[in-house]
Amino acid sequence: MLRRQIGRKFESLRKSAGLTMEQAAERLDRARATLHRIENGAEHVRFRQADVQQMLDLYGASTDDRELLLALTAATRENKNWWHDYVGSGLPRWFQLYIGLEAAASNIRQYEAELVPGLLQTRAYAEEVFRTPGGSIDAKDSSERQRAIQLRVERQALLTRFSAPQLSVIINEAVLLRRVGSATIMAEQLHQILKAAELPNVTIQVVEFSAGLHAGAMAGAFSILDFPKDSNGKEVEPPVAYLEAATGAIYLDKPHEIAAYDTIWADMTSRALTEPRSKNLIQQVAEEYSRA
């Protein structure tokens, strides 16, 4: 969050100075890719005070903007988020940004077509997921796999913390029926979902196969994150849509992109089972696994 705010401020100052990113990079004697990472809030950018002052001089920043950005960039050198312990071992750099955004979000909406969302997974279910080739973690590296699983478990504290975000989840019926590991693991996992659904800030809905074609079938799995508002009712951070693949992720925050995913979400909520009916279906499938 902090780095994204810094990035937006630097981008605004650059544009106010009438400079393209290429022109600014040349005059700062820095790579264009470095400026791109700064303006996009990349987690691993280091803000040395001398470099920040050079950018502020080039952009003709006001006294207020100079004080603000010098303070904000200094904070990035002092603060360490809890998930940094996982960097370099089990946590891809492109995923760091998502964890930071997730931790700061006030509202998280997720659609999953194949798997239980990470915030709801049991440890046993997660172990089966990370043991399968094709993900961002090397399925053959036991130590990285265990660190990734531990990270996933620790992230779940988000749901019960003070000022926890609202989590709204829509899952495809296939998520319930596709066995991940044993029947025992699946029964435990579905009961975990039902337990989470008891939290006042968690809602879970299921899209049955009988719902037919829906917008999520076209879009695939995604998350939409909304952020708190300040005292003036303005969001401190623009909404973000997140799409993950095996080797990277896409972060979308342009208004038309968010509007498109809002439309997809609205279509899916209208086609999904109500919360009570979704819970009944999950309970029914869990009992079938228990008997298996």
CSV table of C-alpha atoms in Angstrom, one decimal:
chain,number,residue,atom,x,y,z
A,1,MET,CA,0.0,0.0,0.0
A,2,LEU,CA,2.7,2.4,1.0
A,3,ARG,CA,4.8,1.7,-2.1
A,4,ARG,CA,1.8,2.1,-4.4
A,5,GLN,CA,1.0,5.4,-2.9
A,6,ILE,CA,4.6,6.5,-3.4
A,7,GLY,CA,4.5,5.3,-6.9
A,8,ARG,CA,1.3,7.2,-7.8
A,9,LYS,CA,2.8,10.4,-6.3
A,10,PHE,CA,6.0,10.1,-8.3
A,11,GLU,CA,4.0,9.4,-11.4
A,12,SER,CA,1.9,12.5,-10.8
A,13,LEU,CA,4.9,14.7,-10.2
A,14,ARG,CA,6.6,13.4,-13.4
A,15,LYS,CA,3.6,14.1,-15.5
A,16,SER,CA,3.2,17.5,-14.0
A,17,ALA,CA,6.8,18.2,-15.0
A,18,GLY,CA,5.9,17.3,-18.5
A,19,LEU,CA,8.3,14.4,-18.7
A,20,THR,CA,7.8,11.0,-20.3
A,21,MET,CA,9.2,8.0,-18.4
A,22,GLU,CA,11.9,7.7,-21.0
A,23,GLN,CA,12.9,11.4,-20.6
A,24,ALA,CA,12.9,11.1,-16.8
A,25,ALA,CA,15.0,8.0,-16.9
A,26,GLU,CA,17.6,9.6,-19.2
A,27,ARG,CA,17.9,12.7,-17.0
A,28,LEU,CA,18.1,10.7,-13.9
A,29,ASP,CA,20.6,8.3,-15.5
A,30,ARG,CA,18.4,5.4,-14.4
A,31,ALA,CA,16.9,2.5,-16.3
A,32,ARG,CA,13.3,3.0,-17.6
A,33,ALA,CA,12.4,-0.3,-16.0
A,34,THR,CA,13.5,1.1,-12.6
A,35,LEU,CA,11.1,4.1,-12.9
A,36,HIS,CA,8.4,1.7,-14.0
A,37,ARG,CA,8.9,-0.4,-10.9
A,38,ILE,CA,8.8,2.7,-8.7
A,39,GLU,CA,5.6,4.0,-10.2
A,40,ASN,CA,3.9,0.6,-10.0
A,41,GLY,CA,4.8,0.1,-6.3
A,42,ALA,CA,7.1,-2.9,-6.7
A,43,GLU,CA,8.0,-4.4,-3.4
A,44,HIS,CA,11.7,-4.8,-3.9
A,45,VAL,CA,12.6,-1.2,-4.9
A,46,ARG,CA,15.1,0.4,-2.5
A,47,PHE,CA,14.6,4.1,-2.0
A,48,ARG,CA,17.9,5.7,-1.2
A,49,GLN,CA,17.5,9.3,0.1
A,50,ALA,CA,19.9,10.7,-2.5
A,51,ASP,CA,18.0,9.1,-5.3
A,52,VAL,CA,14.6,10.3,-4.0
A,53,GLN,CA,16.0,13.9,-3.7
A,54,GLN,CA,17.3,13.7,-7.2
A,55,MET,CA,13.8,12.7,-8.5
A,56,LEU,CA,12.2,15.5,-6.5
A,57,ASP,CA,14.6,18.1,-7.9
A,58,LEU,CA,14.0,16.9,-11.4
A,59,TYR,CA,10.2,17.0,-11.0
A,60,GLY,CA,10.2,20.4,-9.3
A,61,ALA,CA,8.4,19.1,-6.3
A,62,SER,CA,6.9,21.5,-3.8
A,63,THR,CA,8.1,21.7,-0.3
A,64,ASP,CA,5.1,19.8,0.9
A,65,ASP,CA,5.5,17.1,-1.6
A,66,ARG,CA,9.2,16.8,-0.8
A,67,GLU,CA,8.6,16.4,2.9
A,68,LEU,CA,5.8,13.8,2.2
A,69,LEU,CA,7.8,11.7,-0.2
A,70,LEU,CA,11.0,11.8,1.8
A,71,ALA,CA,9.0,10.6,4.9
A,72,LEU,CA,7.1,7.9,3.0
A,73,THR,CA,10.2,6.5,1.3
A,74,ALA,CA,12.1,6.5,4.6
A,75,ALA,CA,9.3,4.4,6.0
A,76,THR,CA,9.9,1.7,3.4
A,77,ARG,CA,13.5,1.4,4.7
A,78,GLU,CA,12.3,1.0,8.3
A,79,ASN,CA,9.3,-1.2,8.0
A,80,LYS,CA,9.3,-5.0,7.5
A,81,ASN,CA,6.1,-6.9,6.8
A,82,TRP,CA,5.6,-10.3,8.4
A,83,TRP,CA,5.7,-12.1,5.1
A,84,HIS,CA,9.2,-10.9,4.2
A,85,ASP,CA,10.5,-13.9,6.1
A,86,TYR,CA,9.2,-16.0,3.2
A,87,VAL,CA,10.9,-14.0,0.4
A,88,GLY,CA,13.4,-16.1,-1.5
A,89,SER,CA,12.1,-19.4,-0.2
A,90,GLY,CA,8.6,-20.4,-1.3
A,91,LEU,CA,7.2,-16.9,-2.0
A,92,PRO,CA,7.4,-15.6,-5.6
A,93,ARG,CA,8.2,-11.9,-5.7
A,94,TRP,CA,5.2,-11.2,-7.9
A,95,PHE,CA,3.0,-12.6,-5.1
A,96,GLN,CA,4.4,-10.2,-2.5
A,97,LEU,CA,2.3,-7.3,-3.8
A,98,TYR,CA,-0.9,-9.3,-3.5
A,99,ILE,CA,-0.3,-10.2,0.1
A,100,GLY,CA,0.3,-6.6,0.9
A,101,LEU,CA,-2.9,-5.6,-0.9
A,102,GLU,CA,-4.8,-8.4,0.7
A,103,ALA,CA,-3.7,-7.4,4.2
A,104,ALA,CA,-4.8,-3.8,3.6
A,105,ALA,CA,-8.1,-4.5,1.9
A,106,SER,CA,-11.5,-3.8,3.4
A,107,ASN,CA,-13.4,-6.0,1.0
A,108,ILE,CA,-12.2,-9.0,-0.9
A,109,ARG,CA,-14.3,-10.7,-3.6
A,110,GLN,CA,-13.0,-14.0,-5.0
A,111,TYR,CA,-14.2,-16.5,-7.6
A,112,GLU,CA,-12.6,-19.9,-7.8
A,113,ALA,CA,-13.4,-22.4,-10.5
A,114,GLU,CA,-11.2,-25.4,-9.5
A,115,LEU,CA,-9.8,-25.0,-6.0
A,116,VAL,CA,-10.8,-23.8,-2.6
A,117,PRO,CA,-9.5,-20.2,-2.1
A,118,GLY,CA,-6.3,-20.0,-0.2
A,119,LEU,CA,-7.8,-18.1,2.7
A,120,LEU,CA,-10.1,-21.1,3.4
A,121,GLN,CA,-7.8,-24.0,2.7
A,122,THR,CA,-6.9,-26.5,5.5
A,123,ARG,CA,-3.2,-27.4,5.8
A,124,ALA,CA,-3.9,-31.0,4.5
A,125,TYR,CA,-5.7,-29.6,1.4
A,126,ALA,CA,-2.9,-27.0,0.8
A,127,GLU,CA,-0.3,-29.8,1.0
A,128,GLU,CA,-2.0,-31.6,-1.8
A,129,VAL,CA,-2.2,-28.5,-3.9
A,130,PHE,CA,1.4,-27.6,-3.5
A,131,ARG,CA,2.5,-31.2,-4.2
A,132,THR,CA,1.0,-31.0,-7.6
A,133,PRO,CA,3.2,-29.7,-10.5
A,134,GLY,CA,2.1,-26.6,-12.4
A,135,GLY,CA,2.0,-24.1,-9.6
A,136,SER,CA,4.4,-21.3,-8.7
A,137,ILE,CA,6.2,-23.4,-6.1
A,138,ASP,CA,8.5,-26.3,-7.2
A,139,ALA,CA,6.4,-29.4,-6.3
A,140,LYS,CA,9.7,-31.4,-5.8
A,141,ASP,CA,11.2,-28.9,-3.3
A,142,SER,CA,9.9,-30.1,0.1
A,143,SER,CA,11.3,-27.2,2.1
A,144,GLU,CA,9.8,-24.5,-0.2
A,145,ARG,CA,6.6,-26.3,-0.3
A,146,GLN,CA,6.3,-26.4,3.5
A,147,ARG,CA,7.1,-22.7,3.8
A,148,ALA,CA,4.5,-21.9,1.2
A,149,ILE,CA,1.9,-23.9,3.1
A,150,GLN,CA,2.9,-22.1,6.4
A,151,LEU,CA,2.5,-18.8,4.7
A,152,ARG,CA,-1.0,-19.8,3.5
A,153,VAL,CA,-2.0,-20.8,7.0
A,154,GLU,CA,-0.7,-17.5,8.5
A,155,ARG,CA,-2.5,-15.5,5.9
A,156,GLN,CA,-5.8,-16.9,7.2
A,157,ALA,CA,-5.4,-14.9,10.5
A,158,LEU,CA,-6.6,-12.0,8.3
A,159,LEU,CA,-10.2,-13.2,8.7
A,160,THR,CA,-10.3,-13.0,12.5
A,161,ARG,CA,-8.1,-10.0,13.2
A,162,PHE,CA,-9.4,-6.7,14.5
A,163,SER,CA,-11.1,-4.8,11.6
A,164,ALA,CA,-11.1,-7.9,9.4
A,165,PRO,CA,-12.0,-7.4,5.8
A,166,GLN,CA,-15.3,-8.6,4.3
A,167,LEU,CA,-14.6,-11.8,2.3
A,168,SER,CA,-17.1,-12.7,-0.3
A,169,VAL,CA,-16.4,-16.0,-2.1
A,170,ILE,CA,-18.1,-17.7,-5.0
A,171,ILE,CA,-17.0,-21.2,-5.9
A,172,ASN,CA,-17.9,-23.4,-8.8
A,173,GLU,CA,-19.6,-26.7,-7.8
A,174,ALA,CA,-16.6,-28.4,-9.3
A,175,VAL,CA,-14.6,-27.2,-6.3
A,176,LEU,CA,-16.7,-29.3,-4.0
A,177,LEU,CA,-16.7,-32.4,-6.2
A,178,ARG,CA,-13.1,-32.5,-7.4
A,179,ARG,CA,-11.3,-34.7,-4.9
A,180,VAL,CA,-8.0,-33.2,-3.7
A,181,GLY,CA,-6.3,-35.9,-1.7
A,182,SER,CA,-8.5,-38.4,0.2
A,183,ALA,CA,-12.1,-38.3,1.1
A,184,THR,CA,-11.1,-37.5,4.6
A,185,ILE,CA,-9.2,-34.4,3.5
A,186,MET,CA,-12.1,-33.3,1.4
A,187,ALA,CA,-14.6,-33.8,4.3
A,188,GLU,CA,-12.3,-31.8,6.6
A,189,GLN,CA,-11.9,-29.1,4.0
A,190,LEU,CA,-15.6,-28.6,3.4
A,191,HIS,CA,-16.3,-28.4,7.1
A,192,GLN,CA,-13.6,-25.8,7.3
A,193,ILE,CA,-15.5,-23.8,4.7
A,194,LEU,CA,-18.7,-24.1,6.7
A,195,LYS,CA,-16.9,-23.0,9.8
A,196,ALA,CA,-15.5,-19.9,8.0
A,197,ALA,CA,-19.0,-19.1,6.7
A,198,GLU,CA,-20.1,-18.7,10.3
A,199,LEU,CA,-17.9,-15.6,10.7
A,200,PRO,CA,-19.9,-12.4,10.3
A,201,ASN,CA,-17.4,-11.0,7.7
A,202,VAL,CA,-17.4,-14.1,5.4
A,203,THR,CA,-20.0,-15.1,2.8
A,204,ILE,CA,-19.8,-18.1,0.6
A,205,GLN,CA,-21.9,-19.0,-2.4
A,206,VAL,CA,-21.8,-21.9,-4.9
A,207,VAL,CA,-22.5,-21.8,-8.6
A,208,GLU,CA,-24.1,-25.1,-9.5
A,209,PHE,CA,-23.5,-26.8,-12.8
A,210,SER,CA,-27.2,-26.3,-13.5
A,211,ALA,CA,-26.7,-22.5,-13.6
A,212,GLY,CA,-25.3,-23.0,-17.1
A,213,LEU,CA,-23.0,-20.5,-18.7
A,214,HIS,CA,-22.0,-17.6,-16.5
A,215,ALA,CA,-19.5,-14.7,-16.7
A,216,GLY,CA,-17.0,-16.5,-14.5
A,217,ALA,CA,-16.7,-19.3,-17.0
A,218,MET,CA,-15.4,-16.8,-19.5
A,219,ALA,CA,-13.2,-14.8,-17.1
A,220,GLY,CA,-11.6,-17.6,-15.0
A,221,ALA,CA,-10.6,-17.3,-11.4
A,222,PHE,CA,-10.0,-13.8,-10.1
A,223,SER,CA,-10.0,-11.6,-7.0
A,224,ILE,CA,-11.3,-8.0,-6.5
A,225,LEU,CA,-9.9,-6.0,-3.6
A,226,ASP,CA,-11.4,-2.8,-2.3
A,227,PHE,CA,-9.7,-0.6,0.2
A,228,PRO,CA,-10.8,1.6,3.2
A,229,LYS,CA,-11.9,5.1,2.8
A,230,ASP,CA,-10.4,8.2,4.5
A,231,SER,CA,-12.3,10.8,6.5
A,232,ASN,CA,-13.6,12.4,3.3
A,233,GLY,CA,-15.0,9.2,2.0
A,234,LYS,CA,-12.3,8.7,-0.6
A,235,GLU,CA,-10.7,5.3,-1.0
A,236,VAL,CA,-7.0,5.4,0.1
A,237,GLU,CA,-6.2,3.0,-2.7
A,238,PRO,CA,-7.9,2.3,-6.1
A,239,PRO,CA,-9.6,-1.1,-6.3
A,240,VAL,CA,-7.5,-3.9,-7.8
A,241,ALA,CA,-8.5,-7.0,-9.8
A,242,TYR,CA,-6.0,-9.8,-9.4
A,243,LEU,CA,-5.5,-12.8,-11.8
A,244,GLU,CA,-2.9,-15.4,-11.1
A,245,ALA,CA,-1.1,-17.9,-13.4
A,246,ALA,CA,1.6,-20.5,-12.9
A,247,THR,CA,4.5,-18.2,-13.5
A,248,GLY,CA,3.1,-14.7,-12.6
A,249,ALA,CA,0.1,-12.5,-12.0
A,250,ILE,CA,-1.8,-9.6,-13.5
A,251,TYR,CA,-2.9,-6.6,-11.4
A,252,LEU,CA,-5.6,-4.5,-13.0
A,253,ASP,CA,-6.6,-1.1,-11.5
A,254,LYS,CA,-7.8,1.0,-14.4
A,255,PRO,CA,-11.5,2.1,-13.9
A,256,HIS,CA,-12.7,0.3,-17.0
A,257,GLU,CA,-11.0,-2.9,-16.0
A,258,ILE,CA,-12.5,-2.8,-12.5
A,259,ALA,CA,-15.9,-2.0,-14.0
A,260,ALA,CA,-15.6,-5.1,-16.2
A,261,TYR,CA,-14.9,-7.4,-13.2
A,262,ASP,CA,-17.7,-5.7,-11.2
A,263,THR,CA,-20.1,-6.7,-14.1
A,264,ILE,CA,-18.7,-10.2,-14.0
A,265,TRP,CA,-19.2,-10.4,-10.3
A,266,ALA,CA,-22.7,-9.1,-10.5
A,267,ASP,CA,-23.7,-11.7,-13.0
A,268,MET,CA,-22.2,-14.5,-10.9
A,269,THR,CA,-23.9,-13.4,-7.7
A,270,SER,CA,-27.2,-13.4,-9.5
A,271,ARG,CA,-26.7,-17.0,-10.7
A,272,ALA,CA,-25.2,-18.5,-7.6
A,273,LEU,CA,-27.1,-20.2,-4.9
A,274,THR,CA,-28.1,-18.1,-1.9
A,275,GLU,CA,-25.9,-18.4,1.2
A,276,PRO,CA,-28.2,-20.8,3.1
A,277,ARG,CA,-28.7,-23.0,0.0
A,278,SER,CA,-24.9,-22.9,-0.6
A,279,LYS,CA,-24.2,-24.1,2.9
A,280,ASN,CA,-26.7,-26.9,2.6
A,281,LEU,CA,-25.1,-28.1,-0.6
A,282,ILE,CA,-21.6,-27.9,1.0
A,283,GLN,CA,-22.8,-29.8,4.1
A,284,GLN,CA,-24.4,-32.5,1.9
A,285,VAL,CA,-21.2,-33.1,-0.1
A,286,ALA,CA,-19.2,-33.1,3.1
A,287,GLU,CA,-21.4,-35.9,4.5
A,288,GLU,CA,-20.9,-37.9,1.3
A,289,TYR,CA,-17.2,-37.6,1.7
A,290,SER,CA,-17.4,-38.6,5.3
A,291,ARG,CA,-19.3,-41.8,4.4
A,292,ALA,CA,-16.9,-42.7,1.6
